[in-house]
Short mmCIF file of C-alpha atoms in Angstrom, two decimals:
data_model
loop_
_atom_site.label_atom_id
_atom_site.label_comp_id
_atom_site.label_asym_id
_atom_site.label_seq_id
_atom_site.Cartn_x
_atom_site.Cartn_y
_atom_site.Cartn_z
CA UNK A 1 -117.11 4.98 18.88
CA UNK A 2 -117.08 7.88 21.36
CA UNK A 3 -113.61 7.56 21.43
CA UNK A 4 -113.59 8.16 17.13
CA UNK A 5 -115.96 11.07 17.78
CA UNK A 6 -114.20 13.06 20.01
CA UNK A 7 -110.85 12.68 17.78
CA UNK A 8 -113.29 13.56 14.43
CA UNK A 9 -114.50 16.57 16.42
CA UNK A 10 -111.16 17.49 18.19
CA UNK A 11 -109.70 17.56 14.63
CA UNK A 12 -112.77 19.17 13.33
CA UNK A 13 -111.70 22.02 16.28
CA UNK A 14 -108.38 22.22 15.23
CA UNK A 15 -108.66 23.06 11.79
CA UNK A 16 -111.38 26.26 12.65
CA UNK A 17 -109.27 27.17 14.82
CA UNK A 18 -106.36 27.13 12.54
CA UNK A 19 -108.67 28.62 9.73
CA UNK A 20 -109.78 31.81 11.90
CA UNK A 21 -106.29 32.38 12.87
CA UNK A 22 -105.45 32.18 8.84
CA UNK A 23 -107.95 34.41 8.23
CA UNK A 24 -107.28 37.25 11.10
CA UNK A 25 -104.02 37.41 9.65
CA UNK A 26 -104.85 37.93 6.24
CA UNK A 27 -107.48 40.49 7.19
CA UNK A 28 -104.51 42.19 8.88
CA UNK A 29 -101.99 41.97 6.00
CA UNK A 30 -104.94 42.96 4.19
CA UNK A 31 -105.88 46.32 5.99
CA UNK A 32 -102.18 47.75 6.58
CA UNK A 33 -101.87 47.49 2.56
CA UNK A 34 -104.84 49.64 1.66
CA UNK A 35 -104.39 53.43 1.80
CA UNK A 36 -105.41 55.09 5.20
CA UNK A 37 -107.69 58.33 4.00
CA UNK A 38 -106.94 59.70 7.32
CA UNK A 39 -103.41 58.92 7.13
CA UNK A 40 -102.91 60.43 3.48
CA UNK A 41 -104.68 63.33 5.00
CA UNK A 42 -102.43 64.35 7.82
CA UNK A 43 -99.74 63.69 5.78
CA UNK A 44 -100.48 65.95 2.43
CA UNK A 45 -101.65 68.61 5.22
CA UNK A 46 -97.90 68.94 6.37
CA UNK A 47 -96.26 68.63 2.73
CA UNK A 48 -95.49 71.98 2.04
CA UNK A 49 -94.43 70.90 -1.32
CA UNK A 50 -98.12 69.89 -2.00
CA UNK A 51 -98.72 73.73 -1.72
CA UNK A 52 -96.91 76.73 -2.22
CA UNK A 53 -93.88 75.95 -0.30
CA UNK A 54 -92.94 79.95 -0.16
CA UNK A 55 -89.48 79.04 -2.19
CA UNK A 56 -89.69 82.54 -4.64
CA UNK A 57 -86.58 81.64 -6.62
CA UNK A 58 -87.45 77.93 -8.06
CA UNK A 59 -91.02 78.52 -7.94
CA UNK A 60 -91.19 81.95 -9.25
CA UNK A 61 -94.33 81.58 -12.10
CA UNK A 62 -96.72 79.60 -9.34
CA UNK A 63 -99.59 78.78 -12.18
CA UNK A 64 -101.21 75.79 -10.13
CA UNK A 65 -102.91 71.91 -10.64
CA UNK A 66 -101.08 68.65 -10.49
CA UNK A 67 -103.67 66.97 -12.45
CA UNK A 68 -102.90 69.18 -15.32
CA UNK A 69 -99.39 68.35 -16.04
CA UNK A 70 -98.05 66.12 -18.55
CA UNK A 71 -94.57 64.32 -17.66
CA UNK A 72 -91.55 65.05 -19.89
CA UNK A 73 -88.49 63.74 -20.20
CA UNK A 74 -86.39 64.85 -16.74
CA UNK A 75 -87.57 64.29 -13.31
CA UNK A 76 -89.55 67.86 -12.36
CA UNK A 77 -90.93 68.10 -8.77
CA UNK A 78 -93.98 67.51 -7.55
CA UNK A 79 -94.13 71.76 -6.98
CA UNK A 80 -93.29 72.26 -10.74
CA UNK A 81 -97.46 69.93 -11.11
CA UNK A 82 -98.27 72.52 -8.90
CA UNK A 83 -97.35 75.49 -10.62
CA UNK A 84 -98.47 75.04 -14.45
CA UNK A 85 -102.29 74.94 -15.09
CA UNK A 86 -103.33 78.88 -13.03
CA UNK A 87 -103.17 79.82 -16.91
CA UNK A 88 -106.77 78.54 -17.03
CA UNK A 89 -109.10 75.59 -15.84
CA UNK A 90 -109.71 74.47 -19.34
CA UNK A 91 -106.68 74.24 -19.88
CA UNK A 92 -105.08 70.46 -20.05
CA UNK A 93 -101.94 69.75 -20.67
CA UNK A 94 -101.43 67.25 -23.24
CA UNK A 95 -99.27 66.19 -26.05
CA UNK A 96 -100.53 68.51 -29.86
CA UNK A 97 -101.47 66.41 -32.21
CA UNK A 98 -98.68 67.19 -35.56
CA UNK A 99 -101.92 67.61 -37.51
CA UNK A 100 -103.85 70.40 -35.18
CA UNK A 101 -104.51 73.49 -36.96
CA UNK A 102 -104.40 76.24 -34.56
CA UNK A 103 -101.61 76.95 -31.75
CA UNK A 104 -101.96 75.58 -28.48
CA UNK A 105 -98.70 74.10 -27.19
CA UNK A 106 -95.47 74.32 -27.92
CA UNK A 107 -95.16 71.02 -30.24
CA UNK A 108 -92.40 67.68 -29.75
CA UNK A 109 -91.11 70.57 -26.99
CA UNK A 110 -88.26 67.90 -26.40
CA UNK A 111 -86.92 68.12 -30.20
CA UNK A 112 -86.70 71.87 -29.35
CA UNK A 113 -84.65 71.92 -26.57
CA UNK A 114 -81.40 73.11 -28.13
CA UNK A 115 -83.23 76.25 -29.17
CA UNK A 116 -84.82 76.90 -25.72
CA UNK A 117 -81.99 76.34 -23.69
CA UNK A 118 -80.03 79.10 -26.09
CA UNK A 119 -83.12 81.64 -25.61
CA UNK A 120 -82.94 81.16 -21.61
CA UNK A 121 -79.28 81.22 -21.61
CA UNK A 122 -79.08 84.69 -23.05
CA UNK A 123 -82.19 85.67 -21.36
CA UNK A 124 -80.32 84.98 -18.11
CA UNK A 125 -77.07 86.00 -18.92
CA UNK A 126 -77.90 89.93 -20.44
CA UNK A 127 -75.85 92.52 -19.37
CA UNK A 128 -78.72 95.20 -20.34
CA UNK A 129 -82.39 95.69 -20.83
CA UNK A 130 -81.90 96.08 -24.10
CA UNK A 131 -80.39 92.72 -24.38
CA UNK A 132 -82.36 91.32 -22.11
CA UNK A 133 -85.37 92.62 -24.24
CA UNK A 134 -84.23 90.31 -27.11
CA UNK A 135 -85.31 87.20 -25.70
CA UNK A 136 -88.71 88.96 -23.54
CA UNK A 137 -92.20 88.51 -24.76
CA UNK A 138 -93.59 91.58 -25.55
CA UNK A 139 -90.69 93.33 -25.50
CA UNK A 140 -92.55 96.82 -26.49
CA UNK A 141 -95.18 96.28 -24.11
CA UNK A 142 -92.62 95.08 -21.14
CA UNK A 143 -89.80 97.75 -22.06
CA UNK A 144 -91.24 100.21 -19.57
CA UNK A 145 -91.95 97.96 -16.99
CA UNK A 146 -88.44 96.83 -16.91
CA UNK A 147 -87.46 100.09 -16.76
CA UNK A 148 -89.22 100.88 -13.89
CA UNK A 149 -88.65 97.40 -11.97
CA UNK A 150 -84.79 97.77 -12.48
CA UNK A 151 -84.52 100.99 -11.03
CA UNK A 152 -85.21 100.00 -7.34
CA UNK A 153 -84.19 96.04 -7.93
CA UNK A 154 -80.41 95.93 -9.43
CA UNK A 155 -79.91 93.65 -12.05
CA UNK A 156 -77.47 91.02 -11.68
CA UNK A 157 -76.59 88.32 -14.88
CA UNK A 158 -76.42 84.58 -13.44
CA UNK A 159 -73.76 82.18 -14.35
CA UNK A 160 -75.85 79.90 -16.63
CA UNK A 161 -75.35 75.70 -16.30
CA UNK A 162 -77.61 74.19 -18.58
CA UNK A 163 -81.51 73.84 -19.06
CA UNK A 164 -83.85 71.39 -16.58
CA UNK A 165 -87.19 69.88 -17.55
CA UNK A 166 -89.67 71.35 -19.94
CA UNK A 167 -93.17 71.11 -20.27
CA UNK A 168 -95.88 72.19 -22.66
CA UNK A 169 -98.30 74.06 -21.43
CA UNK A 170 -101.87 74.50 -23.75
CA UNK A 171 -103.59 77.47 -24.18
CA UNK A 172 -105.49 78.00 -27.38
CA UNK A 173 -104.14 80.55 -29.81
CA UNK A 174 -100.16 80.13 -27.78
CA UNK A 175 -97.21 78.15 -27.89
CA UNK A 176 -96.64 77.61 -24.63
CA UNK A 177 -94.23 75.94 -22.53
CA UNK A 178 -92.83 75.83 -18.33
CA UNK A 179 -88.98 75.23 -18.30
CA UNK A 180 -86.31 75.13 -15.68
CA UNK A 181 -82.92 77.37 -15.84
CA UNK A 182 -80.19 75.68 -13.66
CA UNK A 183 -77.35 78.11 -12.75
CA UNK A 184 -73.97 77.24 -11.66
CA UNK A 185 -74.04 79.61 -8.49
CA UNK A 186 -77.79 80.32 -7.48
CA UNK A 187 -81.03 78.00 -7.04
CA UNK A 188 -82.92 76.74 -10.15
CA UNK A 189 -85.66 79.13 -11.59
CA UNK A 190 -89.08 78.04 -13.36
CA UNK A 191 -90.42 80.43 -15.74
CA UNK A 192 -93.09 80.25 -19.07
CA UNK A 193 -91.63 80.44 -22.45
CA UNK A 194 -93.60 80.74 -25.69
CA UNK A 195 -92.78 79.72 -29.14
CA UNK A 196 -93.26 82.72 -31.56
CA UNK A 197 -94.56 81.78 -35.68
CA UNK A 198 -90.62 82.06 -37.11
CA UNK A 199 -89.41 79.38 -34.69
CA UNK A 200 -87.84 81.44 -31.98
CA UNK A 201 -88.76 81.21 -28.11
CA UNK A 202 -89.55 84.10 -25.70
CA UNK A 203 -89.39 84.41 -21.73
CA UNK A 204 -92.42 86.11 -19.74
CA UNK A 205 -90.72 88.23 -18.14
CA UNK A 206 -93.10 89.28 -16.09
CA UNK A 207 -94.17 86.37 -14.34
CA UNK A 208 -90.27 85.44 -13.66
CA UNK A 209 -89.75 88.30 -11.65
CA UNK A 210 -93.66 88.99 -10.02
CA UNK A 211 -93.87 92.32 -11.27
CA UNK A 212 -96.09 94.75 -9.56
CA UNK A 213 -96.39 98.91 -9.88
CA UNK A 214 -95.48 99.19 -6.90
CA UNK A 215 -93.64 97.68 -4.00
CA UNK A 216 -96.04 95.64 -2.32
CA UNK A 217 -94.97 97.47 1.32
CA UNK A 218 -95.90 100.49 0.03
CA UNK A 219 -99.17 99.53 -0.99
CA UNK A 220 -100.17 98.23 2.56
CA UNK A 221 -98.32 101.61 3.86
CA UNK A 222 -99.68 104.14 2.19
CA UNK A 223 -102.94 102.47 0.77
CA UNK A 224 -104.10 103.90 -2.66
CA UNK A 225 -107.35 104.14 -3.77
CA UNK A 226 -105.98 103.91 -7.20
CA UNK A 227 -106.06 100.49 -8.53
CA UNK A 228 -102.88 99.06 -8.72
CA UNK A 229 -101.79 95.87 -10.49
CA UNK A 230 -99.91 93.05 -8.23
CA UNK A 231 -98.58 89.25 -8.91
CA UNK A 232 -100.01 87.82 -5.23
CA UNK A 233 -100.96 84.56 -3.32
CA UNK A 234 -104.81 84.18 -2.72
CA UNK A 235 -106.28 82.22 -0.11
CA UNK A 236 -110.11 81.73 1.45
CA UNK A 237 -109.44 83.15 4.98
CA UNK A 238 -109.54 80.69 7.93
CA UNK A 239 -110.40 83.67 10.14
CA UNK A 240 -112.73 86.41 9.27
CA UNK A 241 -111.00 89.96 10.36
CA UNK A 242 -113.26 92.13 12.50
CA UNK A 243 -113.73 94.78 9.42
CA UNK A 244 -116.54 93.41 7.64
CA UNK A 245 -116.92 92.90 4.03
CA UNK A 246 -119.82 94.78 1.89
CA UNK A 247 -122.75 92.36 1.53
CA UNK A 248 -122.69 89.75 -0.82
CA UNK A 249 -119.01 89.82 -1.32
CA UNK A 250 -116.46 87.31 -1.15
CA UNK A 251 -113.07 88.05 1.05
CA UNK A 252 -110.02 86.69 0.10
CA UNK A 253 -106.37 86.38 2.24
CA UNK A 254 -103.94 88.42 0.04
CA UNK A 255 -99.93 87.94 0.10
CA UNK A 256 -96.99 88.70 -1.94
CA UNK A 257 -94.87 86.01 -2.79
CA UNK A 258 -92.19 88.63 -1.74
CA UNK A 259 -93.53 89.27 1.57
CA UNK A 260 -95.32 87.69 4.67
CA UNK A 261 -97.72 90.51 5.16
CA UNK A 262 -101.28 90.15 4.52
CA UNK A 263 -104.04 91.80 3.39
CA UNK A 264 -107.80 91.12 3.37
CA UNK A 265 -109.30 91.94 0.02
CA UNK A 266 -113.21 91.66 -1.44
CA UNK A 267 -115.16 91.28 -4.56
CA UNK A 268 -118.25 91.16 -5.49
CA UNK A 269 -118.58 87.41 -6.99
CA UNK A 270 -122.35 88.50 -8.66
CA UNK A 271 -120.06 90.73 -10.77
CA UNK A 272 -119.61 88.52 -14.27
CA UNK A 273 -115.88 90.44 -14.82
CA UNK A 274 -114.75 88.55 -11.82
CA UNK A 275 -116.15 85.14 -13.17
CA UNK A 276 -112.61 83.98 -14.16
CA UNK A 277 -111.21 85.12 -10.88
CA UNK A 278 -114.16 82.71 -9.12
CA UNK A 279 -113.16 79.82 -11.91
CA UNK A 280 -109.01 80.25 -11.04
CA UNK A 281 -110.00 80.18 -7.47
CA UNK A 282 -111.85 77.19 -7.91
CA UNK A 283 -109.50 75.34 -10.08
CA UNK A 284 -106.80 75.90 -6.97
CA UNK A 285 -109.20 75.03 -4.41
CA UNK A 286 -109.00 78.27 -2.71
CA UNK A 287 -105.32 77.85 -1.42
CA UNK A 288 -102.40 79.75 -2.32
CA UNK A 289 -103.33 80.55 -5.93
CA UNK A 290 -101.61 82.76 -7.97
CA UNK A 291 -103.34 85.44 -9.46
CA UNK A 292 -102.95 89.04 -10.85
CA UNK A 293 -104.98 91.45 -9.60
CA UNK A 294 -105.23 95.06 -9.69
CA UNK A 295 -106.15 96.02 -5.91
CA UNK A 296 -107.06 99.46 -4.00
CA UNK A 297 -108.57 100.47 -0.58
CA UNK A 298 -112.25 102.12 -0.61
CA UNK A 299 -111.47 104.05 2.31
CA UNK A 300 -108.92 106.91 3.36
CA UNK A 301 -104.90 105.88 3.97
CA UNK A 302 -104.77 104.62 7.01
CA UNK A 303 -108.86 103.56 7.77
CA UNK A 304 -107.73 99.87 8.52
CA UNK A 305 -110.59 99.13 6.21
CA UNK A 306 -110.09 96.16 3.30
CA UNK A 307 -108.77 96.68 0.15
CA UNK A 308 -111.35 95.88 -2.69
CA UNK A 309 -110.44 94.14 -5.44
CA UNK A 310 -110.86 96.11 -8.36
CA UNK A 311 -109.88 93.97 -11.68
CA UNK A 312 -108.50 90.27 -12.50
CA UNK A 313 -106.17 90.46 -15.67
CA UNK A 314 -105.20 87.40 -17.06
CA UNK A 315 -104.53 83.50 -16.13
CA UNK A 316 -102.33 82.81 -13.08
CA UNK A 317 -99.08 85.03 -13.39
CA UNK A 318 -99.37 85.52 -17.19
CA UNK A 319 -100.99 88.10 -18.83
CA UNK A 320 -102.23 86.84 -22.70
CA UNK A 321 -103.42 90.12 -24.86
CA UNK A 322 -105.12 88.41 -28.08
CA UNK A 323 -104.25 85.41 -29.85
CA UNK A 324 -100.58 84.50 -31.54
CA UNK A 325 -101.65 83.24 -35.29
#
């Protein structure tokens, strides 16, 4: 009998034993499966495609939120997610219903592309502002500016290779869309397009090149106090400069996407006018967001005081005057 025991109980032993060896190992198995918070963290932190990765030419419209973009046919980046939804935070991007009776996407954008890739290609390949013009939103509004951009940045045609991914993008009252132009001998470009009523498609210009009034080292260099309208990169700063703010005002970190220099610039975030600049802000979670901004200095050239943010005009990198009916 105490021979039958001690076998009952060594075999009893034997099979915990085996059990809590199972069961270490499937805790294990269990734990290097499930995602690693801190892991994910370090790693997104050092993806520089997460984030504005500083790459002007295939990146060049910047309007921000991964969550807001809706896959289409092609493969676009993980930077293209980043670079639609700065037109607004209410704006999702989704697929229009055939039935929906006001503008707010370009429709079935994939049925379109033949017409798209014809309105980029001759966007791209003009030999003259005038031709150039023919495929430009706004071209009465944007004549002047092209004018003036063109004089101190030559314009050179690009050998055109066929049309990327395409997107819609919803805003109400627009027929809007984010498409890639492959060339044959330079880097891809991503730039918005818009639908107009008869059909055709139009290139913001303005957002494809990051125009500004002036060149952004001659704003830091001579310092207007005129406000002055720029295409830049806000962030919240991770070090406060030494020239303080006015109370009760929020101090962004300013770049061009042109340009490594920075500049500190405040608002006054009780002000409502600046409500969508808070909202865009907070949509990008404070990090490299595009905006446009029409900025000045308070001070005399040259006071090494911060320039003051004087205006916010429109979503992102895209201006939107009225409605498109």
């Amino acid at each position: 009998m105490v021979n039958a025991v001690a076998t009952i109980l060594g075999c009893m032993a034997l099979v915990i034993m085996i059990a809590t060896v199972v069961r270490v190992v499937m805790i294990k198995l269990w734990e290097s499966a499930r995602v690693n918070p801190e892991y994910l963290e370090s790693m997104y932190e050092n993806d520089k495609d997460h984030r504005w990765s500083g790459n002007i030419k295939e990146q060049p419209s910047l309007l921000s939120d991964p969550s807001e973009v809706r896959p289409s046919s092609g493969s676009p980046s993980r930077e293209v997610t980043a670079a639609v939804s700065g037109i607004s935070q209410s704006s999702k991007l989704k697929l229009m219903a055939p039935s929906s009776p006001n503008p707010s996407a370009i429709e079935d954008i994939e049925s379109k592309r033949l017409n798209i890739e014809h309105t980029l290609r001759g966007f791209f390949e003009a030999a003259s502002i005038d031709q150039q013009l023919a495929f430009a939103r706004d071209p009465q509004r944007v004549r002047p500016l092209m004018e003036n951009y063109y004089r101190s940045h030559p314009y050179t045609p690009l050998e055109w290779k066929t049309l990327g991914w395409i997107l819609p993008v919803e805003e109400e009252g627009y027929r809007l869309g984010y498409a890639q132009a492959v060339f044959a001998t330079a880097e891809p470009v991503s730039l918005i397009i818009e639908e107009m009523v008869d059909g055709t498609f139009r290139v913001d210009w303005e957002s494809s090149v990051r125009y500004g009034e002036i060149d952004w080292a001659e704003f830091l260099k001579t310092q207007p106090s005129e406000p002055t309208l720029f295409r830049v990169i806000a962030s919240k700063p991770q070090n406060i400069p030494p020239e303080a703010a006015p109370m009760g005002s929020e101090l962004l970190e300013i770049k061009h996407p042109d340009d490594n220099d920075v500049v500190y610039a405040y608002f006054d975030r009780k002000d409502p006018k600046f409500q969508p600049l808070l909202q865009q802000l907070e949509t990008g979670n404070w990090k490299d967001v595009p905006l446009t901004l029409r900025l000045c200095f308070p001070g005399p050239a040259g006071s090494g005081k911060n320039a003051r943010i004087a205006d916010v005009e429109g979503k992102g990198w895209l201006i939107l005057h009225g409605t498109r009916s």
